[in-house]
Amino acid sequence: MGNPQDLRVNRLAHAWAELQAQAADGVELHPDAHRLAFADPEFLLRRESRGIRMQLELLKPELEMQALGIEHTVVVFGSARFRSAEAAAEALEQAQASGDAQAIAAAQTLQRNARYYEQARRFARLVAEYSLHCQAQDRLYIVTGGGPGIMEAANRGAHEAGALNLGLNITLPHEQLSNPYVSPELNFKFHYFALRKMHFLMRAKALVAFPGGFGTLDELFEVLTLVQCHKAKPLPIFLFGSDYWQRLLRLEVLVEEGVISPADLELFQTVDTPEAAWEGIRRFYNLPEIGCAAPTA
């Protein structure tokens, strides 16, 4: 009499194993009506299957985060182009050696903005170090877009504190690689910006937007719109770097023209130090100085 069947055996594994074998043998995939639908890349990548793909992009990170008990996140946005102080200094040295005036000017700007990299790194470390003293279900986890620049800095700060941290990367025409500081089990890649944005906000308890370009502004204004329209719960929103944001945005014009209410300008505030951003989050949720209770707002 043979061994009893293991109830944990995945009965559907052979479908995926068949596809892997084809790939390993260099067999080109062609439409195949007999292939199981859920194990058929050619079918899943059809235009008509977009809804299924969107559901999968929602579900996969959701299940992984649930499994790791991640319920509360602090979102950090900012430019992918900023570099660490060391990398910026090296770039300036190379530009000066080249004698190219345009390259030197660009490298000087990079060096000037390196302070934001270091401040994002410091902020994330503050959040992570605090959360390590909390019960697992109460911890705050840093989440970024998973790429370089400010995203790398924030993931790096959390990583250096010994904390899990998340990266929600996106496929782009010029591939954006994940930075090396994202926790591997929480390093997700998305095709759809909309689904990526949903995951940024589904567990967000705070948002810190460092200086950035179109992508940063897109993400920031989506959050502001959702909170303004009561599609998302109120949360602390900080614009880091008053000089940058005051030069870039004069949102009082919106009030003057009657397109937003004066109270809408209170949805965010500007800060200039990592400590100020972290203290703002603590005050919003009335968190004690050491240890914590889960944010409830």
mmCIF file of N, CA and C in Angstrom, residues 83-211:
data_model
loop_
_atom_site.group_PDB
_atom_site.id
_atom_site.type_symbol
_atom_site.label_atom_id
_atom_site.label_comp_id
_atom_site.label_asym_id
_atom_site.label_seq_id
_atom_site.Cartn_x
_atom_site.Cartn_y
_atom_site.Cartn_z
ATOM 1 N N ARG A 83 21.332 62.023 -5.587
ATOM 2 C CA ARG A 83 22.342 61.026 -5.227
ATOM 3 C C ARG A 83 22.863 61.284 -3.823
ATOM 4 N N SER A 84 23.534 60.288 -3.273
ATOM 5 C CA SER A 84 24.143 60.444 -1.960
ATOM 6 C C SER A 84 25.256 61.469 -2.036
ATOM 7 N N ALA A 85 25.685 61.946 -0.881
ATOM 8 C CA ALA A 85 26.757 62.940 -0.838
ATOM 9 C C ALA A 85 28.026 62.396 -1.485
ATOM 10 N N GLU A 86 28.322 61.120 -1.240
ATOM 11 C CA GLU A 86 29.535 60.518 -1.812
ATOM 12 C C GLU A 86 29.448 60.440 -3.333
ATOM 13 N N ALA A 87 28.292 59.982 -3.841
ATOM 14 C CA ALA A 87 28.125 59.839 -5.286
ATOM 15 C C ALA A 87 28.130 61.209 -5.967
ATOM 16 N N ALA A 88 27.530 62.197 -5.318
ATOM 17 C CA ALA A 88 27.498 63.541 -5.901
ATOM 18 C C ALA A 88 28.893 64.152 -5.940
ATOM 19 N N ALA A 89 29.681 63.926 -4.888
ATOM 20 C CA ALA A 89 31.054 64.447 -4.862
ATOM 21 C C ALA A 89 31.897 63.809 -5.953
ATOM 22 N N GLU A 90 31.699 62.531 -6.164
ATOM 23 C CA GLU A 90 32.437 61.820 -7.221
ATOM 24 C C GLU A 90 32.046 62.348 -8.602
ATOM 25 N N ALA A 91 30.750 62.597 -8.804
ATOM 26 C CA ALA A 91 30.287 63.122 -10.091
ATOM 27 C C ALA A 91 30.866 64.507 -10.353
ATOM 28 N N LEU A 92 30.964 65.322 -9.302
ATOM 29 C CA LEU A 92 31.522 66.669 -9.469
ATOM 30 C C LEU A 92 33.010 66.595 -9.809
ATOM 31 N N GLU A 93 33.703 65.687 -9.155
ATOM 32 C CA GLU A 93 35.135 65.524 -9.435
ATOM 33 C C GLU A 93 35.366 65.121 -10.895
ATOM 34 N N GLN A 94 34.535 64.203 -11.385
ATOM 35 C CA GLN A 94 34.667 63.762 -12.774
ATOM 36 C C GLN A 94 34.329 64.891 -13.741
ATOM 37 N N ALA A 95 33.304 65.683 -13.418
ATOM 38 C CA ALA A 95 32.915 66.789 -14.287
ATOM 39 C C ALA A 95 33.998 67.850 -14.341
ATOM 40 N N GLN A 96 34.581 68.139 -13.213
ATOM 41 C CA GLN A 96 35.650 69.139 -13.172
ATOM 42 C C GLN A 96 36.868 68.666 -13.960
ATOM 43 N N ALA A 97 37.136 67.377 -13.897
ATOM 44 C CA ALA A 97 38.265 66.832 -14.653
ATOM 45 C C ALA A 97 38.015 66.924 -16.153
ATOM 46 N N SER A 98 36.737 66.862 -16.554
ATOM 47 C CA SER A 98 36.412 66.923 -17.982
ATOM 48 C C SER A 98 36.518 68.344 -18.527
ATOM 49 N N GLY A 99 36.355 69.311 -17.661
ATOM 50 C CA GLY A 99 36.394 70.702 -18.097
ATOM 51 C C GLY A 99 35.142 71.163 -18.808
ATOM 52 N N ASP A 100 34.107 70.331 -18.860
ATOM 53 C CA ASP A 100 32.851 70.667 -19.532
ATOM 54 C C ASP A 100 32.011 71.535 -18.596
ATOM 55 N N ALA A 101 31.777 72.791 -18.970
ATOM 56 C CA ALA A 101 31.063 73.725 -18.104
ATOM 57 C C ALA A 101 29.648 73.263 -17.798
ATOM 58 N N GLN A 102 28.973 72.701 -18.801
ATOM 59 C CA GLN A 102 27.600 72.232 -18.590
ATOM 60 C C GLN A 102 27.572 71.058 -17.620
ATOM 61 N N ALA A 103 28.524 70.146 -17.778
ATOM 62 C CA ALA A 103 28.602 68.988 -16.879
ATOM 63 C C ALA A 103 28.936 69.427 -15.456
ATOM 64 N N ILE A 104 29.796 70.423 -15.340
ATOM 65 C CA ILE A 104 30.156 70.928 -14.013
ATOM 66 C C ILE A 104 28.944 71.552 -13.329
ATOM 67 N N ALA A 105 28.173 72.345 -14.064
ATOM 68 C CA ALA A 105 26.981 72.980 -13.500
ATOM 69 C C ALA A 105 25.975 71.928 -13.037
ATOM 70 N N ALA A 106 25.778 70.885 -13.853
ATOM 71 C CA ALA A 106 24.844 69.815 -13.483
ATOM 72 C C ALA A 106 25.327 69.080 -12.241
ATOM 73 N N ALA A 107 26.636 68.829 -12.157
ATOM 74 C CA ALA A 107 27.198 68.125 -11.007
ATOM 75 C C ALA A 107 27.112 68.970 -9.742
ATOM 76 N N GLN A 108 27.248 70.280 -9.884
ATOM 77 C CA GLN A 108 27.114 71.166 -8.729
ATOM 78 C C GLN A 108 25.688 71.157 -8.192
ATOM 79 N N THR A 109 24.727 71.116 -9.108
ATOM 80 C CA THR A 109 23.324 71.009 -8.681
ATOM 81 C C THR A 109 23.087 69.679 -7.972
ATOM 82 N N LEU A 110 23.661 68.622 -8.516
ATOM 83 C CA LEU A 110 23.529 67.303 -7.901
ATOM 84 C C LEU A 110 24.109 67.305 -6.497
ATOM 85 N N GLN A 111 25.255 67.949 -6.334
ATOM 86 C CA GLN A 111 25.880 67.999 -5.011
ATOM 87 C C GLN A 111 25.035 68.826 -4.039
ATOM 88 N N ARG A 112 24.472 69.939 -4.518
ATOM 89 C CA ARG A 112 23.634 70.770 -3.663
ATOM 90 C C ARG A 112 22.413 69.996 -3.167
ATOM 91 N N ASN A 113 21.835 69.190 -4.042
ATOM 92 C CA ASN A 113 20.627 68.446 -3.683
ATOM 93 C C ASN A 113 20.908 67.147 -2.944
ATOM 94 N N ALA A 114 22.168 66.790 -2.789
ATOM 95 C CA ALA A 114 22.506 65.562 -2.062
ATOM 96 C C ALA A 114 22.030 65.617 -0.617
ATOM 97 N N ARG A 115 21.813 66.829 -0.104
ATOM 98 C CA ARG A 115 21.334 66.941 1.275
ATOM 99 C C ARG A 115 19.965 66.285 1.438
ATOM 100 N N TYR A 116 19.152 66.329 0.378
ATOM 101 C CA TYR A 116 17.835 65.703 0.473
ATOM 102 C C TYR A 116 17.950 64.185 0.579
ATOM 103 N N TYR A 117 18.911 63.617 -0.119
ATOM 104 C CA TYR A 117 19.151 62.167 -0.017
ATOM 105 C C TYR A 117 19.460 61.818 1.434
ATOM 106 N N GLU A 118 20.380 62.565 2.031
ATOM 107 C CA GLU A 118 20.792 62.254 3.394
ATOM 108 C C GLU A 118 19.663 62.499 4.388
ATOM 109 N N GLN A 119 18.827 63.498 4.128
ATOM 110 C CA GLN A 119 17.711 63.767 5.035
ATOM 111 C C GLN A 119 16.627 62.700 4.924
ATOM 112 N N ALA A 120 16.358 62.212 3.713
ATOM 113 C CA ALA A 120 15.392 61.121 3.545
ATOM 114 C C ALA A 120 15.894 59.856 4.232
ATOM 115 N N ARG A 121 17.175 59.622 4.120
ATOM 116 C CA ARG A 121 17.793 58.468 4.789
ATOM 117 C C ARG A 121 17.637 58.573 6.300
ATOM 118 N N ARG A 122 17.884 59.772 6.829
ATOM 119 C CA ARG A 122 17.754 60.004 8.267
ATOM 120 C C ARG A 122 16.306 59.858 8.718
ATOM 121 N N PHE A 123 15.370 60.418 7.960
ATOM 122 C CA PHE A 123 13.960 60.334 8.332
ATOM 123 C C PHE A 123 13.513 58.875 8.418
ATOM 124 N N ALA A 124 13.830 58.092 7.394
ATOM 125 C CA ALA A 124 13.406 56.694 7.373
ATOM 126 C C ALA A 124 14.012 55.916 8.541
ATOM 127 N N ARG A 125 15.232 56.250 8.879
ATOM 128 C CA ARG A 125 15.874 55.560 10.001
ATOM 129 C C ARG A 125 15.160 55.894 11.318
ATOM 130 N N LEU A 126 14.740 57.152 11.474
ATOM 131 C CA LEU A 126 13.996 57.531 12.678
ATOM 132 C C LEU A 126 12.716 56.706 12.810
ATOM 133 N N VAL A 127 11.974 56.590 11.709
ATOM 134 C CA VAL A 127 10.725 55.820 11.729
ATOM 135 C C VAL A 127 11.006 54.355 12.053
ATOM 136 N N ALA A 128 12.010 53.796 11.390
ATOM 137 C CA ALA A 128 12.313 52.376 11.561
ATOM 138 C C ALA A 128 12.809 52.068 12.966
ATOM 139 N N GLU A 129 13.681 52.891 13.488
ATOM 140 C CA GLU A 129 14.215 52.644 14.828
ATOM 141 C C GLU A 129 13.121 52.735 15.878
ATOM 142 N N TYR A 130 12.204 53.671 15.711
ATOM 143 C CA TYR A 130 11.080 53.777 16.637
ATOM 144 C C TYR A 130 10.213 52.520 16.570
ATOM 145 N N SER A 131 9.917 52.084 15.365
ATOM 146 C CA SER A 131 8.995 50.961 15.188
ATOM 147 C C SER A 131 9.561 49.649 15.700
ATOM 148 N N LEU A 132 10.880 49.521 15.712
ATOM 149 C CA LEU A 132 11.480 48.289 16.219
ATOM 150 C C LEU A 132 11.187 48.080 17.696
ATOM 151 N N HIS A 133 10.774 49.146 18.401
ATOM 152 C CA HIS A 133 10.401 49.021 19.814
ATOM 153 C C HIS A 133 8.918 48.716 19.988
ATOM 154 N N CYS A 134 8.188 48.617 18.901
ATOM 155 C CA CYS A 134 6.744 48.396 18.958
ATOM 156 C C CYS A 134 6.411 46.912 18.823
ATOM 157 N N GLN A 135 5.202 46.570 19.194
ATOM 158 C CA GLN A 135 4.681 45.256 18.876
ATOM 159 C C GLN A 135 4.586 45.132 17.353
ATOM 160 N N ALA A 136 4.734 43.921 16.862
ATOM 161 C CA ALA A 136 4.788 43.713 15.411
ATOM 162 C C ALA A 136 3.587 44.319 14.701
ATOM 163 N N GLN A 137 2.398 44.191 15.281
ATOM 164 C CA GLN A 137 1.185 44.666 14.608
ATOM 165 C C GLN A 137 1.063 46.189 14.632
ATOM 166 N N ASP A 138 1.918 46.864 15.403
ATOM 167 C CA ASP A 138 1.844 48.318 15.511
ATOM 168 C C ASP A 138 2.944 49.040 14.751
ATOM 169 N N ARG A 139 3.843 48.327 14.117
ATOM 170 C CA ARG A 139 5.000 48.954 13.493
ATOM 171 C C ARG A 139 4.631 49.752 12.250
ATOM 172 N N LEU A 140 5.404 50.798 12.023
ATOM 173 C CA LEU A 140 5.297 51.603 10.814
ATOM 174 C C LEU A 140 6.427 51.193 9.878
ATOM 175 N N TYR A 141 6.096 50.921 8.629
ATOM 176 C CA TYR A 141 7.075 50.461 7.652
ATOM 177 C C TYR A 141 7.256 51.515 6.560
ATOM 178 N N ILE A 142 8.497 51.768 6.210
ATOM 179 C CA ILE A 142 8.794 52.706 5.130
ATOM 180 C C ILE A 142 8.471 52.053 3.783
ATOM 181 N N VAL A 143 7.769 52.802 2.919
ATOM 182 C CA VAL A 143 7.492 52.325 1.566
ATOM 183 C C VAL A 143 7.851 53.422 0.580
ATOM 184 N N THR A 144 8.516 53.041 -0.496
ATOM 185 C CA THR A 144 8.894 53.977 -1.559
ATOM 186 C C THR A 144 8.568 53.339 -2.907
ATOM 187 N N GLY A 145 8.905 54.070 -3.961
ATOM 188 C CA GLY A 145 8.749 53.524 -5.307
ATOM 189 C C GLY A 145 9.815 52.522 -5.669
ATOM 190 N N GLY A 146 10.763 52.276 -4.774
ATOM 191 C CA GLY A 146 11.727 51.193 -4.954
ATOM 192 C C GLY A 146 12.901 51.493 -5.861
ATOM 193 N N GLY A 147 12.934 52.692 -6.454
ATOM 194 C CA GLY A 147 13.995 53.013 -7.393
ATOM 195 C C GLY A 147 15.160 53.754 -6.755
ATOM 196 N N PRO A 148 15.916 54.516 -7.542
ATOM 197 C CA PRO A 148 17.077 55.243 -7.029
ATOM 198 C C PRO A 148 16.680 56.575 -6.386
ATOM 199 N N GLY A 149 17.678 57.398 -6.055
ATOM 200 C CA GLY A 149 17.436 58.734 -5.538
ATOM 201 C C GLY A 149 16.837 58.732 -4.151
ATOM 202 N N ILE A 150 15.816 59.563 -3.942
ATOM 203 C CA ILE A 150 15.157 59.673 -2.635
ATOM 204 C C ILE A 150 14.583 58.329 -2.213
ATOM 205 N N MET A 151 14.081 57.557 -3.169
ATOM 206 C CA MET A 151 13.537 56.241 -2.853
ATOM 207 C C MET A 151 14.621 55.358 -2.243
ATOM 208 N N GLU A 152 15.771 55.322 -2.881
ATOM 209 C CA GLU A 152 16.896 54.541 -2.354
ATOM 210 C C GLU A 152 17.282 55.024 -0.962
ATOM 211 N N ALA A 153 17.323 56.341 -0.781
ATOM 212 C CA ALA A 153 17.734 56.894 0.502
ATOM 213 C C ALA A 153 16.817 56.429 1.626
ATOM 214 N N ALA A 154 15.499 56.476 1.396
ATOM 215 C CA ALA A 154 14.559 56.073 2.442
ATOM 216 C C ALA A 154 14.636 54.572 2.710
ATOM 217 N N ASN A 155 14.678 53.770 1.663
ATOM 218 C CA ASN A 155 14.849 52.327 1.873
ATOM 219 C C ASN A 155 16.154 52.035 2.604
ATOM 220 N N ARG A 156 17.178 52.793 2.267
ATOM 221 C CA ARG A 156 18.485 52.601 2.891
ATOM 222 C C ARG A 156 18.439 52.902 4.390
ATOM 223 N N GLY A 157 17.782 54.005 4.750
ATOM 224 C CA GLY A 157 17.690 54.349 6.157
ATOM 225 C C GLY A 157 16.989 53.278 6.973
ATOM 226 N N ALA A 158 15.883 52.748 6.438
ATOM 227 C CA ALA A 158 15.169 51.679 7.143
ATOM 228 C C ALA A 158 16.004 50.409 7.200
ATOM 229 N N HIS A 159 16.670 50.095 6.103
ATOM 230 C CA HIS A 159 17.525 48.903 6.051
ATOM 231 C C HIS A 159 18.654 48.994 7.069
ATOM 232 N N GLU A 160 19.262 50.165 7.187
ATOM 233 C CA GLU A 160 20.368 50.342 8.118
ATOM 234 C C GLU A 160 19.921 50.209 9.572
ATOM 235 N N ALA A 161 18.631 50.460 9.817
ATOM 236 C CA ALA A 161 18.084 50.278 11.159
ATOM 237 C C ALA A 161 17.708 48.825 11.426
ATOM 238 N N GLY A 162 17.805 47.977 10.404
ATOM 239 C CA GLY A 162 17.467 46.564 10.559
ATOM 240 C C GLY A 162 15.993 46.271 10.405
ATOM 241 N N ALA A 163 15.270 47.143 9.702
ATOM 242 C CA ALA A 163 13.821 46.985 9.563
ATOM 243 C C ALA A 163 13.439 46.561 8.159
ATOM 244 N N LEU A 164 12.352 45.809 8.057
ATOM 245 C CA LEU A 164 11.771 45.523 6.757
ATOM 246 C C LEU A 164 11.286 46.823 6.128
ATOM 247 N N ASN A 165 11.395 46.921 4.814
ATOM 248 C CA ASN A 165 10.891 48.093 4.110
ATOM 249 C C ASN A 165 10.440 47.675 2.726
ATOM 250 N N LEU A 166 9.572 48.484 2.117
ATOM 251 C CA LEU A 166 8.910 48.092 0.885
ATOM 252 C C LEU A 166 9.347 48.946 -0.295
ATOM 253 N N GLY A 167 9.356 48.321 -1.466
ATOM 254 C CA GLY A 167 9.572 49.021 -2.714
ATOM 255 C C GLY A 167 8.490 48.636 -3.708
ATOM 256 N N LEU A 168 7.783 49.628 -4.232
ATOM 257 C CA LEU A 168 6.742 49.399 -5.242
ATOM 258 C C LEU A 168 7.266 49.931 -6.564
ATOM 259 N N ASN A 169 8.004 49.120 -7.269
ATOM 260 C CA ASN A 169 8.667 49.558 -8.491
ATOM 261 C C ASN A 169 7.699 49.521 -9.667
ATOM 262 N N ILE A 170 8.097 50.129 -10.764
ATOM 263 C CA ILE A 170 7.236 50.226 -11.947
ATOM 264 C C ILE A 170 8.075 49.945 -13.187
ATOM 265 N N THR A 171 7.529 49.215 -14.129
ATOM 266 C CA THR A 171 8.225 48.988 -15.386
ATOM 267 C C THR A 171 8.141 50.248 -16.232
ATOM 268 N N LEU A 172 9.276 50.671 -16.753
ATOM 269 C CA LEU A 172 9.371 51.885 -17.565
ATOM 270 C C LEU A 172 10.102 51.573 -18.860
ATOM 271 N N PRO A 173 9.942 52.417 -19.886
ATOM 272 C CA PRO A 173 10.667 52.184 -21.150
ATOM 273 C C PRO A 173 12.168 52.034 -20.940
ATOM 274 N N HIS A 174 12.731 52.899 -20.083
ATOM 275 C CA HIS A 174 14.116 52.735 -19.657
ATOM 276 C C HIS A 174 14.047 52.113 -18.272
ATOM 277 N N GLU A 175 14.377 50.839 -18.195
ATOM 278 C CA GLU A 175 14.127 50.033 -17.000
ATOM 279 C C GLU A 175 14.611 50.724 -15.739
ATOM 280 N N GLN A 176 13.723 50.828 -14.753
ATOM 281 C CA GLN A 176 14.097 51.342 -13.439
ATOM 282 C C GLN A 176 14.371 50.156 -12.538
ATOM 283 N N LEU A 177 15.629 49.955 -12.184
ATOM 284 C CA LEU A 177 16.003 48.835 -11.340
ATOM 285 C C LEU A 177 15.691 49.132 -9.887
ATOM 286 N N SER A 178 15.373 48.104 -9.135
ATOM 287 C CA SER A 178 15.153 48.275 -7.705
ATOM 288 C C SER A 178 16.468 48.631 -7.028
ATOM 289 N N ASN A 179 16.394 49.495 -6.036
ATOM 290 C CA ASN A 179 17.601 49.797 -5.279
ATOM 291 C C ASN A 179 17.929 48.628 -4.347
ATOM 292 N N PRO A 180 19.184 48.497 -3.920
ATOM 293 C CA PRO A 180 19.601 47.305 -3.179
ATOM 294 C C PRO A 180 19.140 47.250 -1.735
ATOM 295 N N TYR A 181 18.418 48.282 -1.253
ATOM 296 C CA TYR A 181 18.061 48.329 0.162
ATOM 297 C C TYR A 181 16.624 47.889 0.440
ATOM 298 N N VAL A 182 15.848 47.658 -0.596
ATOM 299 C CA VAL A 182 14.485 47.153 -0.401
ATOM 300 C C VAL A 182 14.558 45.721 0.111
ATOM 301 N N SER A 183 13.719 45.394 1.090
ATOM 302 C CA SER A 183 13.664 44.013 1.574
ATOM 303 C C SER A 183 13.212 43.103 0.434
ATOM 304 N N PRO A 184 13.964 42.052 0.112
ATOM 305 C CA PRO A 184 13.650 41.229 -1.069
ATOM 306 C C PRO A 184 12.228 40.697 -1.081
ATOM 307 N N GLU A 185 11.704 40.311 0.082
ATOM 308 C CA GLU A 185 10.357 39.742 0.122
ATOM 309 C C GLU A 185 9.271 40.802 -0.048
ATOM 310 N N LEU A 186 9.677 42.079 -0.052
ATOM 311 C CA LEU A 186 8.714 43.179 -0.208
ATOM 312 C C LEU A 186 9.086 44.065 -1.391
ATOM 313 N N ASN A 187 9.750 43.473 -2.355
ATOM 314 C CA ASN A 187 10.223 44.196 -3.539
ATOM 315 C C ASN A 187 9.294 43.860 -4.708
ATOM 316 N N PHE A 188 8.260 44.681 -4.891
ATOM 317 C CA PHE A 188 7.218 44.402 -5.876
ATOM 318 C C PHE A 188 7.417 45.228 -7.140
ATOM 319 N N LYS A 189 6.975 44.688 -8.259
ATOM 320 C CA LYS A 189 7.040 45.403 -9.528
ATOM 321 C C LYS A 189 5.639 45.481 -10.124
ATOM 322 N N PHE A 190 5.316 46.665 -10.675
ATOM 323 C CA PHE A 190 3.996 46.905 -11.243
ATOM 324 C C PHE A 190 4.112 47.312 -12.711
ATOM 325 N N HIS A 191 3.063 47.007 -13.455
ATOM 326 C CA HIS A 191 2.916 47.529 -14.809
ATOM 327 C C HIS A 191 1.991 48.746 -14.804
ATOM 328 N N TYR A 192 0.946 48.695 -13.970
ATOM 329 C CA TYR A 192 -0.072 49.732 -13.962
ATOM 330 C C TYR A 192 0.195 50.749 -12.856
ATOM 331 N N PHE A 193 0.351 52.013 -13.249
ATOM 332 C CA PHE A 193 0.542 53.073 -12.266
ATOM 333 C C PHE A 193 -0.623 53.112 -11.282
ATOM 334 N N ALA A 194 -1.839 52.895 -11.776
ATOM 335 C CA ALA A 194 -3.016 53.007 -10.916
ATOM 336 C C ALA A 194 -2.978 52.005 -9.771
ATOM 337 N N LEU A 195 -2.577 50.787 -10.061
ATOM 338 C CA LEU A 195 -2.522 49.772 -9.015
ATOM 339 C C LEU A 195 -1.385 50.043 -8.044
ATOM 340 N N ARG A 196 -0.292 50.538 -8.583
ATOM 341 C CA ARG A 196 0.835 50.914 -7.721
ATOM 342 C C ARG A 196 0.412 52.017 -6.746
ATOM 343 N N LYS A 197 -0.300 53.017 -7.254
ATOM 344 C CA LYS A 197 -0.760 54.104 -6.388
ATOM 345 C C LYS A 197 -1.728 53.595 -5.326
ATOM 346 N N MET A 198 -2.562 52.648 -5.679
ATOM 347 C CA MET A 198 -3.481 52.089 -4.694
ATOM 348 C C MET A 198 -2.711 51.472 -3.538
ATOM 349 N N HIS A 199 -1.652 50.728 -3.874
ATOM 350 C CA HIS A 199 -0.874 50.092 -2.810
ATOM 351 C C HIS A 199 -0.087 51.103 -1.986
ATOM 352 N N PHE A 200 0.288 52.229 -2.578
ATOM 353 C CA PHE A 200 0.921 53.272 -1.782
ATOM 354 C C PHE A 200 -0.012 53.737 -0.661
ATOM 355 N N LEU A 201 -1.310 53.812 -0.957
ATOM 356 C CA LEU A 201 -2.242 54.443 -0.027
ATOM 357 C C LEU A 201 -3.038 53.472 0.833
ATOM 358 N N MET A 202 -3.123 52.225 0.458
ATOM 359 C CA MET A 202 -3.993 51.302 1.173
ATOM 360 C C MET A 202 -3.627 51.159 2.648
ATOM 361 N N ARG A 203 -2.359 51.276 2.968
ATOM 362 C CA ARG A 203 -1.903 51.148 4.355
ATOM 363 C C ARG A 203 -1.217 52.415 4.864
ATOM 364 N N ALA A 204 -1.243 53.472 4.078
ATOM 365 C CA ALA A 204 -0.484 54.679 4.416
ATOM 366 C C ALA A 204 -1.040 55.370 5.657
ATOM 367 N N LYS A 205 -0.149 55.681 6.585
ATOM 368 C CA LYS A 205 -0.506 56.465 7.768
ATOM 369 C C LYS A 205 0.151 57.842 7.738
ATOM 370 N N ALA A 206 1.060 58.066 6.790
ATOM 371 C CA ALA A 206 1.685 59.378 6.621
ATOM 372 C C ALA A 206 2.372 59.406 5.273
ATOM 373 N N LEU A 207 2.572 60.627 4.764
ATOM 374 C CA LEU A 207 3.253 60.824 3.493
ATOM 375 C C LEU A 207 4.260 61.956 3.648
ATOM 376 N N VAL A 208 5.486 61.709 3.189
ATOM 377 C CA VAL A 208 6.511 62.744 3.160
ATOM 378 C C VAL A 208 6.997 62.866 1.719
ATOM 379 N N ALA A 209 6.780 64.034 1.126
ATOM 380 C CA ALA A 209 7.169 64.273 -0.264
ATOM 381 C C ALA A 209 8.413 65.149 -0.284
ATOM 382 N N PHE A 210 9.517 64.589 -0.705
ATOM 383 C CA PHE A 210 10.755 65.333 -0.896
ATOM 384 C C PHE A 210 10.728 65.971 -2.289
ATOM 385 N N PRO A 211 11.616 66.911 -2.560
ATOM 386 C CA PRO A 211 11.636 67.518 -3.892
ATOM 387 C C PRO A 211 11.709 66.467 -4.992
#
